[in-house]
Coordinates of C-alpha atoms in Angstrom, one line a residue:
M305 CA 0.0 -0.1 0.0
E306 CA 1.6 3.3 -1.1
F307 CA 0.5 6.7 0.1
Y308 CA 1.8 10.1 1.1
C309 CA 2.1 11.1 4.7
P310 CA -0.6 13.8 5.3
L311 CA 1.6 15.8 7.7
C312 CA 5.0 15.9 6.1
G313 CA 4.2 14.7 2.4
T314 CA 6.8 12.0 2.4
Q315 CA 5.9 9.1 0.1
R316 CA 5.3 5.9 2.2
A317 CA 4.7 2.3 1.6
I318 CA 3.4 -0.3 4.1
I319 CA 4.4 -3.8 3.2
A320 CA 2.7 -5.7 5.8
K321 CA -1.0 -6.8 5.3
P322 CA -3.4 -6.6 8.4
H323 CA -5.2 -9.8 7.3
L324 CA -4.2 -13.4 7.2
S325 CA -3.4 -14.8 3.7
A326 CA -4.0 -18.4 2.4
M327 CA -0.4 -19.2 3.3
N328 CA -1.0 -18.1 7.0
Y329 CA -3.9 -20.4 7.2
L330 CA -1.8 -23.1 5.9
Q331 CA 0.9 -22.4 8.4
I332 CA -1.7 -22.3 11.2
S333 CA -3.1 -25.7 10.1
L334 CA 0.5 -27.2 10.1
I335 CA 1.3 -25.8 13.5
T336 CA -2.0 -27.1 14.8
L337 CA -1.3 -30.6 13.5
A338 CA 2.1 -30.6 15.1
I339 CA 0.5 -29.4 18.4
S340 CA -2.2 -31.9 18.2
A341 CA 0.3 -34.7 17.5
C342 CA 2.4 -33.8 20.5
L343 CA -0.6 -33.5 22.7
Y344 CA -2.4 -36.6 21.4
P345 CA -1.3 -38.9 24.2
F346 CA -2.8 -36.5 26.9
M347 CA -5.7 -34.9 25.2
E348 CA -6.5 -37.3 22.2
L349 CA -8.3 -35.2 19.5
K350 CA -9.1 -32.4 21.8
G351 CA -5.8 -31.0 20.8
I352 CA -7.4 -29.8 17.5
F353 CA -8.8 -27.0 19.5
S354 CA -5.3 -25.4 19.7
F355 CA -6.2 -24.2 16.3
F356 CA -8.0 -21.3 17.8
L357 CA -5.1 -20.4 20.0
V358 CA -2.6 -20.5 17.1
W359 CA -5.0 -18.6 14.9
A360 CA -5.3 -15.8 17.6
L361 CA -1.6 -15.6 18.0
F362 CA -1.1 -15.3 14.2
E363 CA -3.9 -12.6 14.0
G364 CA -2.3 -10.7 16.9
A365 CA 1.2 -10.9 15.4
L366 CA 0.1 -9.7 12.0
R367 CA -1.8 -6.8 13.4
L368 CA 1.0 -5.7 15.6
N369 CA 3.5 -5.9 12.6
F370 CA 1.1 -3.8 10.6
R371 CA 0.6 -1.2 13.4
K372 CA 4.3 -0.9 13.8
E373 CA 4.7 0.2 10.1
V374 CA 1.8 2.8 10.3
P375 CA 3.5 5.7 12.0
C376 CA 5.6 8.0 9.7
P377 CA 9.4 7.7 10.5
H378 CA 10.0 11.2 9.4
C379 CA 7.4 13.1 11.4
G380 CA 5.8 10.6 13.7
F381 CA 2.2 11.1 12.3
D382 CA 0.1 7.9 13.1
A383 CA -3.0 7.6 10.9
S384 CA -4.6 5.0 13.1
W385 CA -4.4 7.2 16.2
Y386 CA -5.7 10.2 14.2
K387 CA -8.6 8.2 13.3
K388 CA -9.4 7.2 16.9
D389 CA -8.5 10.5 18.8
V390 CA -7.0 13.5 17.2
K391 CA -5.6 14.9 20.6
V392 CA -3.7 11.6 21.2
A393 CA -2.4 11.7 17.6
R394 CA -1.2 15.3 18.1
E395 CA 0.4 14.3 21.4
K396 CA 2.2 11.3 19.8
V397 CA 3.7 13.7 17.1
D398 CA 4.9 16.1 19.8
Q399 CA 6.4 13.2 21.7
F400 CA 8.1 12.1 18.5
W401 CA 9.7 15.6 18.1
R402 CA 10.7 15.9 21.7
V403 CA 12.5 12.5 21.5
H404 CA 14.3 13.5 18.2
K405 CA 15.2 16.9 19.5
K406 CA 17.0 15.2 22.5
A407 CA 18.7 12.8 20.2
D408 CA 19.8 15.7 18.0
A409 CA 21.2 17.6 21.0
N410 CA 23.2 14.5 22.1
V411 CA 24.6 14.1 18.8
S412 CA 25.6 17.9 18.6
Q413 CA 27.2 17.6 22.1
N414 CA 29.3 14.7 20.9
A415 CA 30.2 16.5 17.5
D416 CA 33.1 18.3 19.2
G417 CA 35.1 15.0 19.4
A418 CA 34.6 14.3 23.1
H419 CA 33.3 10.8 22.2
M420 CA 36.6 10.0 20.7
A421 CA 38.1 9.8 24.2
D422 CA 36.2 6.7 24.9
H423 CA 37.7 5.0 21.9
A424 CA 41.3 6.2 22.3
S425 CA 42.6 2.5 22.5
E426 CA 40.8 1.7 19.2
F427 CA 42.3 4.6 17.3
G428 CA 45.9 4.2 18.7
E429 CA 48.0 7.3 18.9
H430 CA 45.7 9.4 16.5
T431 CA 43.1 10.6 18.9
Q432 CA 42.1 13.9 20.1
Y433 CA 44.9 13.9 22.6
S434 CA 47.7 13.4 19.9
E435 CA 49.5 16.1 18.2
F436 CA 48.3 14.9 14.8
A437 CA 44.6 15.2 15.8
N438 CA 45.0 18.5 17.5
G439 CA 46.3 20.1 14.4
Q440 CA 49.8 21.0 15.7
N441 CA 51.4 19.3 12.7
Y442 CA 49.7 21.7 10.3
E443 CA 51.5 24.8 11.3
D444 CA 52.8 27.0 8.4
G445 CA 51.1 24.8 5.9
S446 CA 53.6 22.0 6.2
I447 CA 52.6 18.6 7.2
N448 CA 55.1 16.4 9.1
Y449 CA 54.4 12.7 8.9

């Protein structure tokens, strides 16, 4: 299903389907047969009723997978929440932007190279504490190797 996000206008595509396919029903049947075969010594043919449990689990997993793909990864707009409650949808978008602003702030704090100190052993002598990384070898336009 392809569409454009109504909030940011980004082209989106949802791959997951919210409904069970014929292949899913075949999988449910095979899993039910396997469970029934394992439970036959204890429950005899009553194990066939595990079909409903497996069906419910498949249905729930497919719907959760579909719901996971609905929110826009660029702006946080969730059409399913907008359909249910506009205020909640607006709050979800605000929450999305608050989280992303915090993430951007953390990235900008680390942009000065302070995060390099944690990885000094990985980079050997060429870290922010070495002459090379501090730019002292670049004086007068000459580079000393």
